[in-house]
JSON list of C-alpha atoms in Angstrom, two decimals:
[
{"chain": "L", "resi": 1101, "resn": "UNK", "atom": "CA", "xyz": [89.71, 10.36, -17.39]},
{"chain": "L", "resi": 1102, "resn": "UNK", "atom": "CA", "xyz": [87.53, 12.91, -15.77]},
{"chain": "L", "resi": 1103, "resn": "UNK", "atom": "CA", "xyz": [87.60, 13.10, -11.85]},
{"chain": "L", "resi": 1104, "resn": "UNK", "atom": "CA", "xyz": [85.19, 12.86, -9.12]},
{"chain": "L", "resi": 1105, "resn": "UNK", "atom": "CA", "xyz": [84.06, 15.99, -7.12]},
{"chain": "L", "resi": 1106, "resn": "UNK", "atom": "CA", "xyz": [86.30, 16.14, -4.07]},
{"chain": "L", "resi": 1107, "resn": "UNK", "atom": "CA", "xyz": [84.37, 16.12, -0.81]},
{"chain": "L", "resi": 1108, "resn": "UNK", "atom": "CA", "xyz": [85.55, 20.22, -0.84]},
{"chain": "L", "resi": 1109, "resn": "UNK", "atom": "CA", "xyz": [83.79, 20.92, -4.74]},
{"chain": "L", "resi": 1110, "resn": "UNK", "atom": "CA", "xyz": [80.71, 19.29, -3.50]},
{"chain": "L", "resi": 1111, "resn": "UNK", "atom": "CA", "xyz": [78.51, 21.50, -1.38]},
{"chain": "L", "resi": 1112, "resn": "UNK", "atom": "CA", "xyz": [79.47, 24.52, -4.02]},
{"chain": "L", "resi": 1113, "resn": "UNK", "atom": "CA", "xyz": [78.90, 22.67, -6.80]},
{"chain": "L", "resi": 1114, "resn": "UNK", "atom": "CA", "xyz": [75.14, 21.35, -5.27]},
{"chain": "L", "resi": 1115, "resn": "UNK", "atom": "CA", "xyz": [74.28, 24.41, -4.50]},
{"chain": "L", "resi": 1116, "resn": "UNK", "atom": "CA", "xyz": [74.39, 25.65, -7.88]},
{"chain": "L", "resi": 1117, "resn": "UNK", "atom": "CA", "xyz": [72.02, 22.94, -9.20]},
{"chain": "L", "resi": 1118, "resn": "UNK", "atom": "CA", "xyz": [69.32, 23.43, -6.20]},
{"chain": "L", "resi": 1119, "resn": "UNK", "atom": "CA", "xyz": [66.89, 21.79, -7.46]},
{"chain": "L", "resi": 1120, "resn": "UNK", "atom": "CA", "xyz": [68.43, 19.10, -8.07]},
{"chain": "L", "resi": 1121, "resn": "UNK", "atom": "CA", "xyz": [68.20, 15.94, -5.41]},
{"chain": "L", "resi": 1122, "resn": "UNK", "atom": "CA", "xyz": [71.58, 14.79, -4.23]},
{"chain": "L", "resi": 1123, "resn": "UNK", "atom": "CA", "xyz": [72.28, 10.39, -4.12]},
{"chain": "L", "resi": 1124, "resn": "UNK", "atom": "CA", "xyz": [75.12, 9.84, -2.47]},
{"chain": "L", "resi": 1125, "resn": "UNK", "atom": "CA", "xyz": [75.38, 5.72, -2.92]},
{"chain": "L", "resi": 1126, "resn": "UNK", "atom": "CA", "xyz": [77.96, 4.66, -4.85]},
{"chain": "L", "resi": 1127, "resn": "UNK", "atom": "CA", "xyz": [79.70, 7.55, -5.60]},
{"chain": "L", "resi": 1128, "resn": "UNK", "atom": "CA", "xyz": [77.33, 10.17, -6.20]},
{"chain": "L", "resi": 1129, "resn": "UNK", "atom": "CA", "xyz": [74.35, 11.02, -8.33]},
{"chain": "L", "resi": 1130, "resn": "UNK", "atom": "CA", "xyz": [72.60, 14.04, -8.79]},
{"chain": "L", "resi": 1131, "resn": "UNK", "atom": "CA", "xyz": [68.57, 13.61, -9.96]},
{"chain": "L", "resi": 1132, "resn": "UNK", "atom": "CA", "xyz": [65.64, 15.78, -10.62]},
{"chain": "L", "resi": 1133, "resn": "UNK", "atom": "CA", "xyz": [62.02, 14.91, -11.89]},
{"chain": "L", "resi": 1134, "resn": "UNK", "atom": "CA", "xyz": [59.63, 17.27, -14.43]},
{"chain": "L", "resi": 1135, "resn": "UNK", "atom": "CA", "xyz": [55.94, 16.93, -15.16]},
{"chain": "L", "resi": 1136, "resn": "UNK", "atom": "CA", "xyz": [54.63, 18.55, -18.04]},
{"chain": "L", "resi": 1137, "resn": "UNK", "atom": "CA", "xyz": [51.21, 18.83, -19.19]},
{"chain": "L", "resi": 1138, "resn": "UNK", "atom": "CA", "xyz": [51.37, 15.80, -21.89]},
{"chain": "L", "resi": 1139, "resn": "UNK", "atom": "CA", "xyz": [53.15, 13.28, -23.30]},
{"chain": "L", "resi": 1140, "resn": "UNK", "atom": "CA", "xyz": [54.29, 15.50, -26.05]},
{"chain": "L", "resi": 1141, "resn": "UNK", "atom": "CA", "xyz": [55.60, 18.11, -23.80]},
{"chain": "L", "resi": 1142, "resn": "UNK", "atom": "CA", "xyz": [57.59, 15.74, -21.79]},
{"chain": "L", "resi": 1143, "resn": "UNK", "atom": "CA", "xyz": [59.26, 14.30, -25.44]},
{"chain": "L", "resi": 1144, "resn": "UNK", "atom": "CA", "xyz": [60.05, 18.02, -26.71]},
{"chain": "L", "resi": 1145, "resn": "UNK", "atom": "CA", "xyz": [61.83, 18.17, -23.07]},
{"chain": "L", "resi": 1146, "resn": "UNK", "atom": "CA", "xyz": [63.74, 15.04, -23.86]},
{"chain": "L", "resi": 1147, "resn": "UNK", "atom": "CA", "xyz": [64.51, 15.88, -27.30]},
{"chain": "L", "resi": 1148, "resn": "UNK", "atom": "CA", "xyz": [66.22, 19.01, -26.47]},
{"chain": "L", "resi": 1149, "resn": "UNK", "atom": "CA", "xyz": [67.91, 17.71, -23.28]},
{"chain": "L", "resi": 1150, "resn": "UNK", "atom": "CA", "xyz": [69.27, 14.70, -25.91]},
{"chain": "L", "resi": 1151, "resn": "UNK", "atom": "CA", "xyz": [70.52, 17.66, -28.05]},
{"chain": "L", "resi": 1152, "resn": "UNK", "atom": "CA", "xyz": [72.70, 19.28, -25.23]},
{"chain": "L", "resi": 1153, "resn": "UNK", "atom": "CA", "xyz": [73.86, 15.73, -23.74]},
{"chain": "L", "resi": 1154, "resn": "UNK", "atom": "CA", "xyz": [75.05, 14.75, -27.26]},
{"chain": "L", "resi": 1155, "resn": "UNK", "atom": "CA", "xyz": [76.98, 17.97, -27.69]},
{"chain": "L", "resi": 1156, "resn": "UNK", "atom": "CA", "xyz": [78.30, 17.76, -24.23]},
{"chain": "L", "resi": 1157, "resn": "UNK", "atom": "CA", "xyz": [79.25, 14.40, -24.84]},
{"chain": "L", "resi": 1158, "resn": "UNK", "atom": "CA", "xyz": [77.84, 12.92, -21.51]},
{"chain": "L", "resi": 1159, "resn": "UNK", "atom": "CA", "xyz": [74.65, 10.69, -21.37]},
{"chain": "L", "resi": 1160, "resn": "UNK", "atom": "CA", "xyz": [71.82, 11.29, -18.71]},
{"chain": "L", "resi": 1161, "resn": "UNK", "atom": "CA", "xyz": [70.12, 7.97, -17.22]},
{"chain": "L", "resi": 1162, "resn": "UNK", "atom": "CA", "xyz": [66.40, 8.79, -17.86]},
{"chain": "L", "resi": 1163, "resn": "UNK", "atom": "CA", "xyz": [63.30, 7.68, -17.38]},
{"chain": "L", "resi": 1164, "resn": "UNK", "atom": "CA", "xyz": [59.67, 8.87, -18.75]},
{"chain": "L", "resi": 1165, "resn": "UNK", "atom": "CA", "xyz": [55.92, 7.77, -17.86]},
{"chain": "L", "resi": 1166, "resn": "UNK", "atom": "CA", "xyz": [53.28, 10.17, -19.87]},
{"chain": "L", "resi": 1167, "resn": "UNK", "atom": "CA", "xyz": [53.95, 13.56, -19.09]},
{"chain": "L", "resi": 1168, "resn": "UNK", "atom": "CA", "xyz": [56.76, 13.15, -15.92]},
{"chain": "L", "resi": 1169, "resn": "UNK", "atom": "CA", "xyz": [60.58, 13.02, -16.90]},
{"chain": "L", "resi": 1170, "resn": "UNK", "atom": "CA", "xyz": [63.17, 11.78, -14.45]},
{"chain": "L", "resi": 1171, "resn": "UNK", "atom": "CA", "xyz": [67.13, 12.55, -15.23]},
{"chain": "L", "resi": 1172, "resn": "UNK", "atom": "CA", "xyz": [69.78, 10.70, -13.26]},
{"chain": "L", "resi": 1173, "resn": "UNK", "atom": "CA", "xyz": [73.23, 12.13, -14.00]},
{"chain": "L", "resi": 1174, "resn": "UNK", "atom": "CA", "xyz": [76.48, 10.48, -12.99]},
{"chain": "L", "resi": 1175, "resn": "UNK", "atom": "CA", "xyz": [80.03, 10.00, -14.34]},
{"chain": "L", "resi": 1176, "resn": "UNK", "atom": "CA", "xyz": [80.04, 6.35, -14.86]},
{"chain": "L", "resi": 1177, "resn": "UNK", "atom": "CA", "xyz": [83.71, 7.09, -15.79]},
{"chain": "L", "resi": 1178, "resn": "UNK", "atom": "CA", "xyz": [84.69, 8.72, -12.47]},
{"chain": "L", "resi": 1179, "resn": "UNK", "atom": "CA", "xyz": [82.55, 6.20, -10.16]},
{"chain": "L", "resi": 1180, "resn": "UNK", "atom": "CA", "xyz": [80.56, 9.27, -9.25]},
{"chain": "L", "resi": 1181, "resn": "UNK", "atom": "CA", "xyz": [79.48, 12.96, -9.68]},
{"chain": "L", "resi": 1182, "resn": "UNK", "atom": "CA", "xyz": [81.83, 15.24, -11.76]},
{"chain": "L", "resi": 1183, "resn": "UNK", "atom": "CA", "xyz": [81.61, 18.44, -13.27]},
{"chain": "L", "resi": 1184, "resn": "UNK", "atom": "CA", "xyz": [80.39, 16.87, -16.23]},
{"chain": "L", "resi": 1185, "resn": "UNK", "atom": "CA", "xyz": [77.20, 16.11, -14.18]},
{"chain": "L", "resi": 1186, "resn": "UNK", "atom": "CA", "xyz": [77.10, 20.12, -12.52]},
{"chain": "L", "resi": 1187, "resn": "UNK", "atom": "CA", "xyz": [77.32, 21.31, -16.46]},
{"chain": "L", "resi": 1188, "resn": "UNK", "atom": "CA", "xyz": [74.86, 19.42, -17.94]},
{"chain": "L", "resi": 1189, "resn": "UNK", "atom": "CA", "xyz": [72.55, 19.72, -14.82]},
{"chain": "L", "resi": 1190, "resn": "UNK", "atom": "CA", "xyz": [72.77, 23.68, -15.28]},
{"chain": "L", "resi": 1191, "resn": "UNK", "atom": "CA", "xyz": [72.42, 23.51, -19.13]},
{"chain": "L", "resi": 1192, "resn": "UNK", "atom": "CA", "xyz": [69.36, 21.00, -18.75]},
{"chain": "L", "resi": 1193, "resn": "UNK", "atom": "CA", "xyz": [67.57, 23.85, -16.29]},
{"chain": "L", "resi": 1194, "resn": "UNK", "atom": "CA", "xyz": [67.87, 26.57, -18.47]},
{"chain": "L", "resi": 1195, "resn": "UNK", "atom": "CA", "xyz": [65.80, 24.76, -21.02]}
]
């Protein structure tokens, strides 16, 4: 089972995903919204961010409209942000 960020890990572990909005209701979420210049930008985005969360083995909550791409991450297994979350969130900006 994979653990939730301690109260210590968090401001760190935020910090390295800046651009990334912190939730903290029920247990933590981190989340972060794109806009692209079209639809089919916005579904190349997705595609490749479905790539990295399949290999990583953790699921994003998303949501698209046109060309604007919102990604919710959370570690339903932990009841909250984990390092699962920080990882992806790093490997999803350097797309």
């Amino acid at each position: 089972m994979v653990s939730p960020l301690s109260a210590k890990e968090l401001p760190e572990c935020l910090a390295s995903v800046h651009d990334w909005q912190y939730e903290a209701a029920k247990g933590g979420s981190i989340r972060r919204q794109w806009v692209f210049a079209d639809f089919a930008h916005a579904f190349g985005f997705m595609t490749r961010v479905a790539l990295l969360a399949h290999e990583a083995d953790h699921h994003p909550e998303w949501r698209n409209v046109y060309n604007k791409v919102e990604i919710t991450l959370t570690t339903h297994d932990a009841n909250g942000l984990s390092m699962k979350d920080i990882e992806l969130a790093r490997r999803i900006d350097q797309i």
